[in-house]
GROMACS .gro file of C-alpha atoms in nm:
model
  227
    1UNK     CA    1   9.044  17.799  10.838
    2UNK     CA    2   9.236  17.586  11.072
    3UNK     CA    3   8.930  17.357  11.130
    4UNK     CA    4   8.852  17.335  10.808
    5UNK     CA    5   9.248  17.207  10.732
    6UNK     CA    6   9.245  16.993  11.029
    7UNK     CA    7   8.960  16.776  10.854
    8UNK     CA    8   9.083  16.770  10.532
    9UNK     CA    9   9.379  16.601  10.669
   10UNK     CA   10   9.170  16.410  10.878
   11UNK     CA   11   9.014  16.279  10.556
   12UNK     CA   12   9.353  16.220  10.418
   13UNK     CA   13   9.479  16.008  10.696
   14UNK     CA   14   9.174  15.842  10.661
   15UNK     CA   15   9.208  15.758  10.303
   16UNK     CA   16   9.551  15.640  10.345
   17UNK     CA   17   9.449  15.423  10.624
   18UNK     CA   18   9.183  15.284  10.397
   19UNK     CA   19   9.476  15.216  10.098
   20UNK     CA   20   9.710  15.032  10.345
   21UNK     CA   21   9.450  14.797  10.463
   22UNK     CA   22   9.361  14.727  10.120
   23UNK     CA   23   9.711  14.660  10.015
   24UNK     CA   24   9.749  14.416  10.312
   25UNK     CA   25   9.396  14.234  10.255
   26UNK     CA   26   9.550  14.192   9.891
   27UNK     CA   27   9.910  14.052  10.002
   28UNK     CA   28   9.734  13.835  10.204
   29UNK     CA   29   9.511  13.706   9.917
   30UNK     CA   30   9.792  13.610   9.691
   31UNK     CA   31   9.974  13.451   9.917
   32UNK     CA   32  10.000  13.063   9.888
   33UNK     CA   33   9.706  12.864  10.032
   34UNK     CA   34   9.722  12.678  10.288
   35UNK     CA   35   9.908  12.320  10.163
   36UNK     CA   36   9.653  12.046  10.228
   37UNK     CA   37   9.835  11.744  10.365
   38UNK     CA   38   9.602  11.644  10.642
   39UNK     CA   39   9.338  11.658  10.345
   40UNK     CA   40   9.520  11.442  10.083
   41UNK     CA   41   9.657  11.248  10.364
   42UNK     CA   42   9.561  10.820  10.342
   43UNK     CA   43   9.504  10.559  10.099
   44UNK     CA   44   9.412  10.637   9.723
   45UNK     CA   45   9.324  10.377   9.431
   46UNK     CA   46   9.312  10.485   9.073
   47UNK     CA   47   8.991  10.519   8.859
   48UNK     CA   48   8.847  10.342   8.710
   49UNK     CA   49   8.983  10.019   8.795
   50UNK     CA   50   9.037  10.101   9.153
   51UNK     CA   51   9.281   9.822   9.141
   52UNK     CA   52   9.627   9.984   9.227
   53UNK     CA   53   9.750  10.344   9.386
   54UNK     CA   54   9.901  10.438   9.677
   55UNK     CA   55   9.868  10.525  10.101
   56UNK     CA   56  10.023  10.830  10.222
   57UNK     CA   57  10.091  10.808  10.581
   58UNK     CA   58  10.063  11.071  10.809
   59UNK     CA   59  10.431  11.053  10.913
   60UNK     CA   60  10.537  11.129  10.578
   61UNK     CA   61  10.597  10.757  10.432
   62UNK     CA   62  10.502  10.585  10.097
   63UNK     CA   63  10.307  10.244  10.049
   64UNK     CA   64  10.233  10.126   9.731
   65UNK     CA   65   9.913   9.953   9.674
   66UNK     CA   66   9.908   9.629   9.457
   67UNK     CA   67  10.205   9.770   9.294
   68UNK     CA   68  10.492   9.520   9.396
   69UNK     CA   69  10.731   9.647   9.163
   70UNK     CA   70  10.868   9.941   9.325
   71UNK     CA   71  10.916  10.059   9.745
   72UNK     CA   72  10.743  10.327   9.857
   73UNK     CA   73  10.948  10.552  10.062
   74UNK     CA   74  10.838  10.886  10.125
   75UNK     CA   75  10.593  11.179  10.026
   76UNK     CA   76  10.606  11.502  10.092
   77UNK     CA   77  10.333  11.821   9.926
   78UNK     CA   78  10.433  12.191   9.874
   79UNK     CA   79  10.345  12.471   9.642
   80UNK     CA   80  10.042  12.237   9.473
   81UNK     CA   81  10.321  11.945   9.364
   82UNK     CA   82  10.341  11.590   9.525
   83UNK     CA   83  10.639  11.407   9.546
   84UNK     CA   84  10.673  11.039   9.605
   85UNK     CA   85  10.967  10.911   9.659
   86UNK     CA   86  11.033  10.553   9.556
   87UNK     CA   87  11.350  10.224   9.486
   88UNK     CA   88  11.291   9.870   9.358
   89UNK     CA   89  11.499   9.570   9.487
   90UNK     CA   90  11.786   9.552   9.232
   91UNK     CA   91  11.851   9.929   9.296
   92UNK     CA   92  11.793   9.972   9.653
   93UNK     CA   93  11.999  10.269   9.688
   94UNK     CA   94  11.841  10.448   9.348
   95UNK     CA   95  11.559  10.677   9.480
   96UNK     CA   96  11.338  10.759   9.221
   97UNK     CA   97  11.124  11.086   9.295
   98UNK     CA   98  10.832  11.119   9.093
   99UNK     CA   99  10.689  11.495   9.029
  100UNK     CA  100  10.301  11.532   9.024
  101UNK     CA  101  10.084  11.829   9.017
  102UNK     CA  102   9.808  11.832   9.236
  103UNK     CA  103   9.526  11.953   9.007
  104UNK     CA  104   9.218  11.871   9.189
  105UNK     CA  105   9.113  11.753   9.577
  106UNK     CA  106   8.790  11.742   9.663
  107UNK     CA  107   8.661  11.500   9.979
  108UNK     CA  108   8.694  11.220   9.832
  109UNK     CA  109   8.813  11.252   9.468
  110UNK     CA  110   9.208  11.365   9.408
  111UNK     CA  111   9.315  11.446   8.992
  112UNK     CA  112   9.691  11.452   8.968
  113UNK     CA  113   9.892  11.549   8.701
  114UNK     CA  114  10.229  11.504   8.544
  115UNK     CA  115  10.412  11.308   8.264
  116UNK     CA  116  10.479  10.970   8.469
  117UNK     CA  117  10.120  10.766   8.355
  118UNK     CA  118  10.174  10.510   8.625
  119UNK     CA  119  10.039  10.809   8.883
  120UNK     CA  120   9.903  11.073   8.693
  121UNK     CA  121   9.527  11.039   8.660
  122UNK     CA  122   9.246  11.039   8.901
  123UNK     CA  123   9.170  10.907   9.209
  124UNK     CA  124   8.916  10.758   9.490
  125UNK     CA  125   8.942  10.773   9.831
  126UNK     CA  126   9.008  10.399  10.019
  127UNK     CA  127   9.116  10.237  10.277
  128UNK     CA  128   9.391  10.051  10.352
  129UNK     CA  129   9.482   9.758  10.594
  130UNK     CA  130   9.847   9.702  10.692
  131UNK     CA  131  10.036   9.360  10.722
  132UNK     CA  132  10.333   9.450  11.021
  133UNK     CA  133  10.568   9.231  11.184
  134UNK     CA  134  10.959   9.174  11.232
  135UNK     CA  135  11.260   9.026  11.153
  136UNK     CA  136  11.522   8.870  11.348
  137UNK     CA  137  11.732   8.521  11.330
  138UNK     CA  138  11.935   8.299  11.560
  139UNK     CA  139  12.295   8.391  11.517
  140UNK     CA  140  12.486   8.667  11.720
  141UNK     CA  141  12.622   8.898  11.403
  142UNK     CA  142  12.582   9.257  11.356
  143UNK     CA  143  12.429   9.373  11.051
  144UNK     CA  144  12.679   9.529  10.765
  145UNK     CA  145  12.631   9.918  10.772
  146UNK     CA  146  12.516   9.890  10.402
  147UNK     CA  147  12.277   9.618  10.464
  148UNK     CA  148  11.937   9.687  10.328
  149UNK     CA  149  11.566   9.466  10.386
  150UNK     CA  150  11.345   9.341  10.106
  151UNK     CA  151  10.992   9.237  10.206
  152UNK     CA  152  10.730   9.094   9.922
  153UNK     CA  153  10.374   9.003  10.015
  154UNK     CA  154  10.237   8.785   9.777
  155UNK     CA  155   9.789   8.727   9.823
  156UNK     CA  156   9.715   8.336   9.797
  157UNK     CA  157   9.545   8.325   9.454
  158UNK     CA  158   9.722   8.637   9.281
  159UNK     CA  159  10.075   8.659   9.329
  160UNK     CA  160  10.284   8.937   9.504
  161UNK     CA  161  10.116   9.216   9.594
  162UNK     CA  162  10.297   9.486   9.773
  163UNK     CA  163  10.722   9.556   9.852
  164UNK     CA  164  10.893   9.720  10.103
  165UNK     CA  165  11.321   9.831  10.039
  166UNK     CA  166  11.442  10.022  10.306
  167UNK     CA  167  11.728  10.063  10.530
  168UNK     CA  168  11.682   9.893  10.850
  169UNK     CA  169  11.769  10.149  11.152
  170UNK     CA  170  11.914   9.901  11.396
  171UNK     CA  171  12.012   9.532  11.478
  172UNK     CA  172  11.733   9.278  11.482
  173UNK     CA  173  11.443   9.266  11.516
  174UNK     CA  174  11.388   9.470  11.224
  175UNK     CA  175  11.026   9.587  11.209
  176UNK     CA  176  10.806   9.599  10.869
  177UNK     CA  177  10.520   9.762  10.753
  178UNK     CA  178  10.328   9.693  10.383
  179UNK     CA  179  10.006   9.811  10.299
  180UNK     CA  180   9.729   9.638  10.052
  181UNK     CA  181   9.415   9.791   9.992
  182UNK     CA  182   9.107   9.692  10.236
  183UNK     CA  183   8.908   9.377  10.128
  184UNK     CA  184   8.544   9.404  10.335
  185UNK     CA  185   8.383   9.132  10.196
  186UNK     CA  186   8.674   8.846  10.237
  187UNK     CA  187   8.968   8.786  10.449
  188UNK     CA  188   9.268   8.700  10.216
  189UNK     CA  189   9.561   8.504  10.283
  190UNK     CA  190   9.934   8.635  10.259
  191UNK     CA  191  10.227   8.526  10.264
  192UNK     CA  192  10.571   8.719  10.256
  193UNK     CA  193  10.911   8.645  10.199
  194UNK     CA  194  11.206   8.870  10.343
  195UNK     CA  195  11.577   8.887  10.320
  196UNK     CA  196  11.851   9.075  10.434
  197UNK     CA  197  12.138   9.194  10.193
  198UNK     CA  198  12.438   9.385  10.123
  199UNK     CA  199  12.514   9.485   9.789
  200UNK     CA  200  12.666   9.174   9.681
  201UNK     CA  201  12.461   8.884   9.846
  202UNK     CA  202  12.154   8.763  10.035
  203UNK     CA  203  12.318   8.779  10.425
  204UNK     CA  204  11.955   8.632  10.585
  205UNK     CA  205  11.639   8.457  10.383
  206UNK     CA  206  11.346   8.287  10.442
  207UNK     CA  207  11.384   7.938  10.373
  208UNK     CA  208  11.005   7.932  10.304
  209UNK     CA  209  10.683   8.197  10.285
  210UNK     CA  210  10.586   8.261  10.575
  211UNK     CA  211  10.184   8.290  10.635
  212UNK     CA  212  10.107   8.667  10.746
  213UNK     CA  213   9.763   8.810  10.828
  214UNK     CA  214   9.652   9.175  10.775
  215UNK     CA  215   9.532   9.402  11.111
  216UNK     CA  216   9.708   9.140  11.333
  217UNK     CA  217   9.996   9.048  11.541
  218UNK     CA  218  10.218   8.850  11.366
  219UNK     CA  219  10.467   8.623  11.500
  220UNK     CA  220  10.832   8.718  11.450
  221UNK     CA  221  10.954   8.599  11.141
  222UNK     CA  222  11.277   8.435  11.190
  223UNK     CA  223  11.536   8.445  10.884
  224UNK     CA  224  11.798   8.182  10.806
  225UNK     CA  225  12.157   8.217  10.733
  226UNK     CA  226  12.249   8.215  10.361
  227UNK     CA  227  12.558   8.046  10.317
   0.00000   0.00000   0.00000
């Protein structure tokens, strides 16, 4: 009698054994996936046209491609919903976050949803080349601690293509980053202007564009005094 008791709860420890580690293989299947950022991670242009879209850099900041309009700032993915994080030169201290669902990533196609049509649609992978450089000028002044940059690349032929707003860290040299999308087949000519500002005036300008080149090393751009 005793042996035969000793295997029925045998069996029963057995079965209950058997329950928790189906409760835990369940927990663990409902629980969020894993986000993918290092997936959805680089540049992105918009079907059909492949014209415009956007580069999302590994650090966590914005470009906008051939969308001069707005800054890029920042971008950040959880729970399935992308969030870009943008400001245009007349309101550089308005950040605009923009709320997309991620509906669909797949190598090299991305579908993402939402109600703002300049970003909701789908996308093809691309590639991106960067124009970088930096700012500085001649006199010995410290920057205002609400001074902000404004950088517009303009491509010889079409007009200004990408725009950077941001809030320079330091003292000059400032350094700059804008992204266009990659052009195999041609080697395009830029040319940006810059200035430096507070919220009531140009402080620093470029007298003139300055010629730029994508994927090299610039030469500092110097900025005049606006008087």
């Amino acid at each position: 009698m005793h042996g035969a008791a000793g295997v029925r709860e045998g069996a029963e420890a057995l079965r209950a054994l058997r329950v928790a580690a189906l409760a835990l293989a369940l927990g663990a299947c409902r629980r969020a996936p894993v986000e993918p950022r290092g997936a959805i991670a680089g540049a992105w242009l918009r079907e059909p046209e492949l014209a415009s879209g956007f580069e999302l850099r590994a650090d966590g900041r914005l470009a906008l491609l051939n969308r001069p309009q707005q800054s890029g700032l920042a971008w950040s993915l959880a729970r399935g919903e992308l969030a870009l994080s943008l400001c245009d030169a007349a309101h550089p201290d308005a950040h605009v976050v923009v709320q997309l669902t991620l509906a669909r990533l797949a190598g090299d196609a991305l579908e993402l949803a939402g109600d703002d049509a300049r970003f909701a649609g789908t996308y093809a992978r691309a590639r991106a080349e960067h124009v970088r450089g930096v700012l500085t000028y001649r006199e010995r002044m410290a920057l205002p601690p609400d001074a902000h940059v404004e950088v517009e690349l303009s491509r010889e032929g079409v007009g200004p293509v990408a725009l950077a707003v941001f809030a320079p860290e330091g003292q000059v040299p400032i350094g700059f980053e804008l992204s266009v999308p990659a052009a195999p087949d041609e080697s395009p000519r830029y040319s940006l202007r810059a200035r430096i500002a507070d919220r009531e005036r140009s402080l620093w300008v470029t007298p003139d564009p300055v010629a730029v080149a994508a994927e090299a090393e610039n030469a500092p751009v110097l900025l005049r005094f606006a008087r």
